[in-house]
Amino acid sequence: MEDRPELRQFLAKRERVDFADSITKYDRRFKPIKRDFILTPKYFYVIGREKVKKGPEKGQIKEVLKKKVEIQAVSGVSLSTRQDDFFILHENDADNFLESIFKTELISLLCKRYEELTRTKLCLSFKDTLQFRVKKEGWGGGGTRNVTFIRGQGDVATLKAGGKTLTVSIGDGLPRNARLRNGGSWRMKTVGRHPAGGDK
């Protein structure tokens, strides 16, 4: 936010920022669009950039508020069981299919704020076939889109869109029983005897 003071215009004067980062939003055709995402104790904001069409600033690129949503209006978050950076924020009128390398931090903070405001836990759903609703825009708008996650190679997601389905292929990542050591390296719990060459 220090590097991008122009984003402050969309927030209340003393509104505290819990999280702010550039993320990727996917539209109804799975086209990636860069957005700025800001989370505060009561709202999340999605900010885009558009060319001014008229007036003295015509032709200039300006920040535009795409969404301001109350945190308690979020009905849930859908994620895959894999190591990707994708998630879907579900809300009343439409859903947001997003990608962020700080997915874990963002969702942790969102859950914390949601619980403070509603006294209930935010619903997190982990499945490898996700669905999101798109806004009704013009004739034939609305409906749903599917995102399917399949086993691939490596830790970089490969995307393939076809019709109303996006297939995301990515490697398995760490097993569920992996724990972060104090020194920051990962270890796996092993049951029974240690694998050859493993930590004793």
PDB file of N, CA, C and O in Angstrom, residues 71-130:
ATOM      1  N   ILE A  71     -17.546  -8.623   4.718  1.00  0.00           N
ATOM      2  CA  ILE A  71     -16.993  -9.949   5.000  1.00  0.00           C
ATOM      3  C   ILE A  71     -18.083 -10.943   5.394  1.00  0.00           C
ATOM      4  O   ILE A  71     -18.053 -12.103   4.991  1.00  0.00           O
ATOM      5  N   GLN A  72     -19.123 -10.478   6.129  1.00  0.00           N
ATOM      6  CA  GLN A  72     -20.162 -11.436   6.523  1.00  0.00           C
ATOM      7  C   GLN A  72     -21.058 -11.843   5.351  1.00  0.00           C
ATOM      8  O   GLN A  72     -21.860 -12.768   5.472  1.00  0.00           O
ATOM      9  N   ALA A  73     -20.901 -11.187   4.181  1.00  0.00           N
ATOM     10  CA  ALA A  73     -21.646 -11.581   2.978  1.00  0.00           C
ATOM     11  C   ALA A  73     -20.949 -12.729   2.240  1.00  0.00           C
ATOM     12  O   ALA A  73     -21.492 -13.272   1.279  1.00  0.00           O
ATOM     13  N   VAL A  74     -19.732 -13.088   2.683  1.00  0.00           N
ATOM     14  CA  VAL A  74     -19.039 -14.239   2.083  1.00  0.00           C
ATOM     15  C   VAL A  74     -19.679 -15.505   2.644  1.00  0.00           C
ATOM     16  O   VAL A  74     -19.744 -15.693   3.854  1.00  0.00           O
ATOM     17  N   SER A  75     -20.190 -16.362   1.752  1.00  0.00           N
ATOM     18  CA  SER A  75     -20.898 -17.564   2.225  1.00  0.00           C
ATOM     19  C   SER A  75     -19.974 -18.779   2.348  1.00  0.00           C
ATOM     20  O   SER A  75     -20.351 -19.780   2.932  1.00  0.00           O
ATOM     21  N   GLY A  76     -18.767 -18.681   1.791  1.00  0.00           N
ATOM     22  CA  GLY A  76     -17.826 -19.798   1.902  1.00  0.00           C
ATOM     23  C   GLY A  76     -16.654 -19.632   0.959  1.00  0.00           C
ATOM     24  O   GLY A  76     -16.625 -18.725   0.121  1.00  0.00           O
ATOM     25  N   VAL A  77     -15.678 -20.526   1.122  1.00  0.00           N
ATOM     26  CA  VAL A  77     -14.495 -20.539   0.256  1.00  0.00           C
ATOM     27  C   VAL A  77     -14.293 -21.968  -0.231  1.00  0.00           C
ATOM     28  O   VAL A  77     -14.354 -22.908   0.562  1.00  0.00           O
ATOM     29  N   SER A  78     -14.095 -22.141  -1.538  1.00  0.00           N
ATOM     30  CA  SER A  78     -13.810 -23.465  -2.106  1.00  0.00           C
ATOM     31  C   SER A  78     -12.356 -23.521  -2.554  1.00  0.00           C
ATOM     32  O   SER A  78     -11.854 -22.583  -3.181  1.00  0.00           O
ATOM     33  N   LEU A  79     -11.695 -24.642  -2.210  1.00  0.00           N
ATOM     34  CA  LEU A  79     -10.295 -24.846  -2.578  1.00  0.00           C
ATOM     35  C   LEU A  79     -10.122 -26.283  -3.031  1.00  0.00           C
ATOM     36  O   LEU A  79     -10.920 -27.157  -2.681  1.00  0.00           O
ATOM     37  N   SER A  80      -9.045 -26.546  -3.765  1.00  0.00           N
ATOM     38  CA  SER A  80      -8.733 -27.919  -4.147  1.00  0.00           C
ATOM     39  C   SER A  80      -7.969 -28.578  -3.007  1.00  0.00           C
ATOM     40  O   SER A  80      -7.593 -27.922  -2.033  1.00  0.00           O
ATOM     41  N   THR A  81      -7.676 -29.865  -3.152  1.00  0.00           N
ATOM     42  CA  THR A  81      -6.869 -30.572  -2.144  1.00  0.00           C
ATOM     43  C   THR A  81      -5.387 -30.534  -2.518  1.00  0.00           C
ATOM     44  O   THR A  81      -4.567 -31.159  -1.863  1.00  0.00           O
ATOM     45  N   ARG A  82      -5.049 -29.811  -3.582  1.00  0.00           N
ATOM     46  CA  ARG A  82      -3.680 -29.825  -4.106  1.00  0.00           C
ATOM     47  C   ARG A  82      -2.900 -28.577  -3.710  1.00  0.00           C
ATOM     48  O   ARG A  82      -3.393 -27.733  -2.980  1.00  0.00           O
ATOM     49  N   GLN A  83      -1.677 -28.437  -4.263  1.00  0.00           N
ATOM     50  CA  GLN A  83      -0.768 -27.363  -3.845  1.00  0.00           C
ATOM     51  C   GLN A  83      -0.868 -26.112  -4.722  1.00  0.00           C
ATOM     52  O   GLN A  83       0.070 -25.334  -4.809  1.00  0.00           O
ATOM     53  N   ASP A  84      -2.007 -25.909  -5.364  1.00  0.00           N
ATOM     54  CA  ASP A  84      -2.175 -24.761  -6.266  1.00  0.00           C
ATOM     55  C   ASP A  84      -2.495 -23.485  -5.477  1.00  0.00           C
ATOM     56  O   ASP A  84      -2.681 -23.514  -4.268  1.00  0.00           O
ATOM     57  N   ASP A  85      -2.610 -22.374  -6.195  1.00  0.00           N
ATOM     58  CA  ASP A  85      -2.882 -21.065  -5.583  1.00  0.00           C
ATOM     59  C   ASP A  85      -4.302 -20.575  -5.855  1.00  0.00           C
ATOM     60  O   ASP A  85      -4.599 -19.393  -5.674  1.00  0.00           O
ATOM     61  N   PHE A  86      -5.186 -21.458  -6.319  1.00  0.00           N
ATOM     62  CA  PHE A  86      -6.546 -21.061  -6.693  1.00  0.00           C
ATOM     63  C   PHE A  86      -7.517 -21.179  -5.526  1.00  0.00           C
ATOM     64  O   PHE A  86      -7.377 -22.058  -4.680  1.00  0.00           O
ATOM     65  N   PHE A  87      -8.530 -20.307  -5.528  1.00  0.00           N
ATOM     66  CA  PHE A  87      -9.625 -20.428  -4.557  1.00  0.00           C
ATOM     67  C   PHE A  87     -10.837 -19.668  -5.086  1.00  0.00           C
ATOM     68  O   PHE A  87     -10.703 -18.793  -5.950  1.00  0.00           O
ATOM     69  N   ILE A  88     -12.003 -20.035  -4.587  1.00  0.00           N
ATOM     70  CA  ILE A  88     -13.240 -19.365  -4.989  1.00  0.00           C
ATOM     71  C   ILE A  88     -13.870 -18.745  -3.752  1.00  0.00           C
ATOM     72  O   ILE A  88     -14.111 -19.432  -2.756  1.00  0.00           O
ATOM     73  N   LEU A  89     -14.113 -17.422  -3.808  1.00  0.00           N
ATOM     74  CA  LEU A  89     -14.851 -16.746  -2.748  1.00  0.00           C
ATOM     75  C   LEU A  89     -16.316 -16.709  -3.174  1.00  0.00           C
ATOM     76  O   LEU A  89     -16.650 -16.113  -4.196  1.00  0.00           O
ATOM     77  N   HIS A  90     -17.167 -17.358  -2.401  1.00  0.00           N
ATOM     78  CA  HIS A  90     -18.597 -17.385  -2.718  1.00  0.00           C
ATOM     79  C   HIS A  90     -19.296 -16.241  -1.985  1.00  0.00           C
ATOM     80  O   HIS A  90     -19.050 -16.016  -0.810  1.00  0.00           O
ATOM     81  N   GLU A  91     -20.151 -15.539  -2.706  1.00  0.00           N
ATOM     82  CA  GLU A  91     -20.962 -14.490  -2.078  1.00  0.00           C
ATOM     83  C   GLU A  91     -22.355 -14.490  -2.711  1.00  0.00           C
ATOM     84  O   GLU A  91     -22.637 -15.308  -3.583  1.00  0.00           O
ATOM     85  N   ASN A  92     -23.202 -13.564  -2.277  1.00  0.00           N
ATOM     86  CA  ASN A  92     -24.621 -13.635  -2.644  1.00  0.00           C
ATOM     87  C   ASN A  92     -24.911 -13.593  -4.139  1.00  0.00           C
ATOM     88  O   ASN A  92     -25.571 -14.471  -4.671  1.00  0.00           O
ATOM     89  N   ASP A  93     -24.422 -12.569  -4.843  1.00  0.00           N
ATOM     90  CA  ASP A  93     -24.856 -12.414  -6.244  1.00  0.00           C
ATOM     91  C   ASP A  93     -24.002 -13.172  -7.250  1.00  0.00           C
ATOM     92  O   ASP A  93     -24.484 -13.577  -8.302  1.00  0.00           O
ATOM     93  N   ALA A  94     -22.726 -13.367  -6.952  1.00  0.00           N
ATOM     94  CA  ALA A  94     -21.835 -14.103  -7.870  1.00  0.00           C
ATOM     95  C   ALA A  94     -20.620 -14.558  -7.078  1.00  0.00           C
ATOM     96  O   ALA A  94     -20.456 -14.191  -5.917  1.00  0.00           O
ATOM     97  N   ASP A  95     -19.770 -15.360  -7.691  1.00  0.00           N
ATOM     98  CA  ASP A  95     -18.573 -15.860  -7.018  1.00  0.00           C
ATOM     99  C   ASP A  95     -17.327 -15.262  -7.659  1.00  0.00           C
ATOM    100  O   ASP A  95     -17.381 -14.715  -8.767  1.00  0.00           O
ATOM    101  N   ASN A  96     -16.216 -15.369  -6.969  1.00  0.00           N
ATOM    102  CA  ASN A  96     -14.945 -14.829  -7.450  1.00  0.00           C
ATOM    103  C   ASN A  96     -13.927 -15.959  -7.531  1.00  0.00           C
ATOM    104  O   ASN A  96     -13.551 -16.523  -6.503  1.00  0.00           O
ATOM    105  N   PHE A  97     -13.498 -16.282  -8.760  1.00  0.00           N
ATOM    106  CA  PHE A  97     -12.484 -17.322  -8.964  1.00  0.00           C
ATOM    107  C   PHE A  97     -11.138 -16.615  -9.045  1.00  0.00           C
ATOM    108  O   PHE A  97     -10.854 -15.883  -9.989  1.00  0.00           O
ATOM    109  N   LEU A  98     -10.299 -16.826  -8.012  1.00  0.00           N
ATOM    110  CA  LEU A  98      -9.084 -16.044  -7.843  1.00  0.00           C
ATOM    111  C   LEU A  98      -7.848 -16.927  -7.701  1.00  0.00           C
ATOM    112  O   LEU A  98      -7.953 -18.113  -7.393  1.00  0.00           O
ATOM    113  N   GLU A  99      -6.690 -16.303  -7.921  1.00  0.00           N
ATOM    114  CA  GLU A  99      -5.405 -16.989  -7.758  1.00  0.00           C
ATOM    115  C   GLU A  99      -4.449 -16.040  -7.044  1.00  0.00           C
ATOM    116  O   GLU A  99      -4.297 -14.894  -7.454  1.00  0.00           O
ATOM    117  N   SER A 100      -3.834 -16.526  -5.963  1.00  0.00           N
ATOM    118  CA  SER A 100      -2.876 -15.707  -5.219  1.00  0.00           C
ATOM    119  C   SER A 100      -1.808 -16.609  -4.625  1.00  0.00           C
ATOM    120  O   SER A 100      -2.117 -17.653  -4.057  1.00  0.00           O
ATOM    121  N   ILE A 101      -0.549 -16.170  -4.723  1.00  0.00           N
ATOM    122  CA  ILE A 101       0.528 -16.956  -4.120  1.00  0.00           C
ATOM    123  C   ILE A 101       0.465 -16.871  -2.592  1.00  0.00           C
ATOM    124  O   ILE A 101       1.085 -17.649  -1.895  1.00  0.00           O
ATOM    125  N   PHE A 102      -0.318 -15.920  -2.079  1.00  0.00           N
ATOM    126  CA  PHE A 102      -0.508 -15.791  -0.632  1.00  0.00           C
ATOM    127  C   PHE A 102      -1.900 -16.261  -0.217  1.00  0.00           C
ATOM    128  O   PHE A 102      -2.509 -15.708   0.696  1.00  0.00           O
ATOM    129  N   LYS A 103      -2.385 -17.286  -0.903  1.00  0.00           N
ATOM    130  CA  LYS A 103      -3.728 -17.824  -0.648  1.00  0.00           C
ATOM    131  C   LYS A 103      -3.932 -18.170   0.826  1.00  0.00           C
ATOM    132  O   LYS A 103      -4.944 -17.807   1.422  1.00  0.00           O
ATOM    133  N   THR A 104      -2.972 -18.869   1.421  1.00  0.00           N
ATOM    134  CA  THR A 104      -3.114 -19.325   2.813  1.00  0.00           C
ATOM    135  C   THR A 104      -3.239 -18.144   3.767  1.00  0.00           C
ATOM    136  O   THR A 104      -4.113 -18.121   4.634  1.00  0.00           O
ATOM    137  N   GLU A 105      -2.373 -17.134   3.590  1.00  0.00           N
ATOM    138  CA  GLU A 105      -2.409 -15.961   4.461  1.00  0.00           C
ATOM    139  C   GLU A 105      -3.730 -15.209   4.305  1.00  0.00           C
ATOM    140  O   GLU A 105      -4.356 -14.826   5.301  1.00  0.00           O
ATOM    141  N   LEU A 106      -4.159 -15.024   3.055  1.00  0.00           N
ATOM    142  CA  LEU A 106      -5.390 -14.288   2.776  1.00  0.00           C
ATOM    143  C   LEU A 106      -6.598 -14.986   3.412  1.00  0.00           C
ATOM    144  O   LEU A 106      -7.396 -14.362   4.122  1.00  0.00           O
ATOM    145  N   ILE A 107      -6.717 -16.284   3.208  1.00  0.00           N
ATOM    146  CA  ILE A 107      -7.882 -17.020   3.712  1.00  0.00           C
ATOM    147  C   ILE A 107      -7.852 -17.131   5.236  1.00  0.00           C
ATOM    148  O   ILE A 107      -8.895 -17.049   5.893  1.00  0.00           O
ATOM    149  N   SER A 108      -6.659 -17.267   5.822  1.00  0.00           N
ATOM    150  CA  SER A 108      -6.543 -17.301   7.290  1.00  0.00           C
ATOM    151  C   SER A 108      -7.084 -16.012   7.903  1.00  0.00           C
ATOM    152  O   SER A 108      -7.838 -16.035   8.877  1.00  0.00           O
ATOM    153  N   LEU A 109      -6.684 -14.878   7.328  1.00  0.00           N
ATOM    154  CA  LEU A 109      -7.153 -13.582   7.829  1.00  0.00           C
ATOM    155  C   LEU A 109      -8.651 -13.400   7.601  1.00  0.00           C
ATOM    156  O   LEU A 109      -9.361 -12.882   8.467  1.00  0.00           O
ATOM    157  N   LEU A 110      -9.124 -13.834   6.428  1.00  0.00           N
ATOM    158  CA  LEU A 110     -10.558 -13.740   6.122  1.00  0.00           C
ATOM    159  C   LEU A 110     -11.376 -14.550   7.133  1.00  0.00           C
ATOM    160  O   LEU A 110     -12.393 -14.079   7.653  1.00  0.00           O
ATOM    161  N   CYS A 111     -10.913 -15.761   7.443  1.00  0.00           N
ATOM    162  CA  CYS A 111     -11.604 -16.621   8.421  1.00  0.00           C
ATOM    163  C   CYS A 111     -11.640 -15.962   9.795  1.00  0.00           C
ATOM    164  O   CYS A 111     -12.658 -15.996  10.494  1.00  0.00           O
ATOM    165  N   LYS A 112     -10.521 -15.359  10.181  1.00  0.00           N
ATOM    166  CA  LYS A 112     -10.428 -14.702  11.489  1.00  0.00           C
ATOM    167  C   LYS A 112     -11.433 -13.546  11.576  1.00  0.00           C
ATOM    168  O   LYS A 112     -12.166 -13.412  12.559  1.00  0.00           O
ATOM    169  N   ARG A 113     -11.454 -12.700  10.562  1.00  0.00           N
ATOM    170  CA  ARG A 113     -12.367 -11.548  10.554  1.00  0.00           C
ATOM    171  C   ARG A 113     -13.830 -12.000  10.485  1.00  0.00           C
ATOM    172  O   ARG A 113     -14.697 -11.424  11.142  1.00  0.00           O
ATOM    173  N   TYR A 114     -14.107 -13.017   9.689  1.00  0.00           N
ATOM    174  CA  TYR A 114     -15.473 -13.535   9.559  1.00  0.00           C
ATOM    175  C   TYR A 114     -15.979 -14.024  10.927  1.00  0.00           C
ATOM    176  O   TYR A 114     -17.109 -13.738  11.325  1.00  0.00           O
ATOM    177  N   GLU A 115     -15.121 -14.748  11.625  1.00  0.00           N
ATOM    178  CA  GLU A 115     -15.509 -15.289  12.942  1.00  0.00           C
ATOM    179  C   GLU A 115     -15.733 -14.161  13.956  1.00  0.00           C
ATOM    180  O   GLU A 115     -16.658 -14.228  14.762  1.00  0.00           O
ATOM    181  N   GLU A 116     -14.904 -13.116  13.894  1.00  0.00           N
ATOM    182  CA  GLU A 116     -15.079 -11.972  14.794  1.00  0.00           C
ATOM    183  C   GLU A 116     -16.422 -11.276  14.554  1.00  0.00           C
ATOM    184  O   GLU A 116     -17.082 -10.850  15.489  1.00  0.00           O
ATOM    185  N   LEU A 117     -16.808 -11.184  13.281  1.00  0.00           N
ATOM    186  CA  LEU A 117     -18.041 -10.462  12.925  1.00  0.00           C
ATOM    187  C   LEU A 117     -19.309 -11.288  13.120  1.00  0.00           C
ATOM    188  O   LEU A 117     -20.354 -10.756  13.455  1.00  0.00           O
ATOM    189  N   THR A 118     -19.217 -12.588  12.873  1.00  0.00           N
ATOM    190  CA  THR A 118     -20.433 -13.420  12.857  1.00  0.00           C
ATOM    191  C   THR A 118     -20.527 -14.408  14.017  1.00  0.00           C
ATOM    192  O   THR A 118     -21.569 -15.022  14.216  1.00  0.00           O
ATOM    193  N   ARG A 119     -19.426 -14.591  14.751  1.00  0.00           N
ATOM    194  CA  ARG A 119     -19.355 -15.597  15.823  1.00  0.00           C
ATOM    195  C   ARG A 119     -19.545 -17.022  15.303  1.00  0.00           C
ATOM    196  O   ARG A 119     -19.904 -17.931  16.034  1.00  0.00           O
ATOM    197  N   THR A 120     -19.363 -17.214  14.015  1.00  0.00           N
ATOM    198  CA  THR A 120     -19.403 -18.560  13.429  1.00  0.00           C
ATOM    199  C   THR A 120     -18.188 -18.725  12.527  1.00  0.00           C
ATOM    200  O   THR A 120     -17.588 -17.734  12.100  1.00  0.00           O
ATOM    201  N   LYS A 121     -17.844 -19.961  12.226  1.00  0.00           N
ATOM    202  CA  LYS A 121     -16.682 -20.222  11.376  1.00  0.00           C
ATOM    203  C   LYS A 121     -17.075 -20.137   9.898  1.00  0.00           C
ATOM    204  O   LYS A 121     -18.167 -20.556   9.522  1.00  0.00           O
ATOM    205  N   LEU A 122     -16.192 -19.594   9.083  1.00  0.00           N
ATOM    206  CA  LEU A 122     -16.419 -19.527   7.642  1.00  0.00           C
ATOM    207  C   LEU A 122     -16.288 -20.933   7.060  1.00  0.00           C
ATOM    208  O   LEU A 122     -15.366 -21.672   7.412  1.00  0.00           O
ATOM    209  N   CYS A 123     -17.212 -21.289   6.190  1.00  0.00           N
ATOM    210  CA  CYS A 123     -17.222 -22.634   5.597  1.00  0.00           C
ATOM    211  C   CYS A 123     -16.114 -22.752   4.540  1.00  0.00           C
ATOM    212  O   CYS A 123     -16.113 -22.022   3.548  1.00  0.00           O
ATOM    213  N   LEU A 124     -15.169 -23.675   4.769  1.00  0.00           N
ATOM    214  CA  LEU A 124     -14.110 -23.966   3.796  1.00  0.00           C
ATOM    215  C   LEU A 124     -14.380 -25.348   3.215  1.00  0.00           C
ATOM    216  O   LEU A 124     -14.562 -26.309   3.954  1.00  0.00           O
ATOM    217  N   SER A 125     -14.418 -25.430   1.894  1.00  0.00           N
ATOM    218  CA  SER A 125     -14.702 -26.702   1.230  1.00  0.00           C
ATOM    219  C   SER A 125     -13.513 -27.112   0.371  1.00  0.00           C
ATOM    220  O   SER A 125     -13.054 -26.330  -0.470  1.00  0.00           O
ATOM    221  N   PHE A 126     -12.990 -28.333   0.600  1.00  0.00           N
ATOM    222  CA  PHE A 126     -11.831 -28.841  -0.152  1.00  0.00           C
ATOM    223  C   PHE A 126     -12.285 -29.973  -1.069  1.00  0.00           C
ATOM    224  O   PHE A 126     -12.653 -31.046  -0.594  1.00  0.00           O
ATOM    225  N   LYS A 127     -12.299 -29.705  -2.388  1.00  0.00           N
ATOM    226  CA  LYS A 127     -12.689 -30.723  -3.377  1.00  0.00           C
ATOM    227  C   LYS A 127     -11.858 -30.501  -4.635  1.00  0.00           C
ATOM    228  O   LYS A 127     -11.358 -29.400  -4.853  1.00  0.00           O
ATOM    229  N   ASP A 128     -11.762 -31.518  -5.469  1.00  0.00           N
ATOM    230  CA  ASP A 128     -11.003 -31.353  -6.712  1.00  0.00           C
ATOM    231  C   ASP A 128     -11.878 -31.043  -7.922  1.00  0.00           C
ATOM    232  O   ASP A 128     -11.382 -30.943  -9.044  1.00  0.00           O
ATOM    233  N   THR A 129     -13.173 -30.868  -7.693  1.00  0.00           N
ATOM    234  CA  THR A 129     -14.058 -30.309  -8.725  1.00  0.00           C
ATOM    235  C   THR A 129     -14.822 -29.169  -8.073  1.00  0.00           C
ATOM    236  O   THR A 129     -15.617 -29.387  -7.159  1.00  0.00           O
ATOM    237  N   LEU A 130     -14.512 -27.950  -8.494  1.00  0.00           N
ATOM    238  CA  LEU A 130     -15.121 -26.757  -7.907  1.00  0.00           C
ATOM    239  C   LEU A 130     -16.055 -26.100  -8.909  1.00  0.00           C
ATOM    240  O   LEU A 130     -15.912 -26.271 -10.117  1.00  0.00           O
TER     241      LEU A 130
END
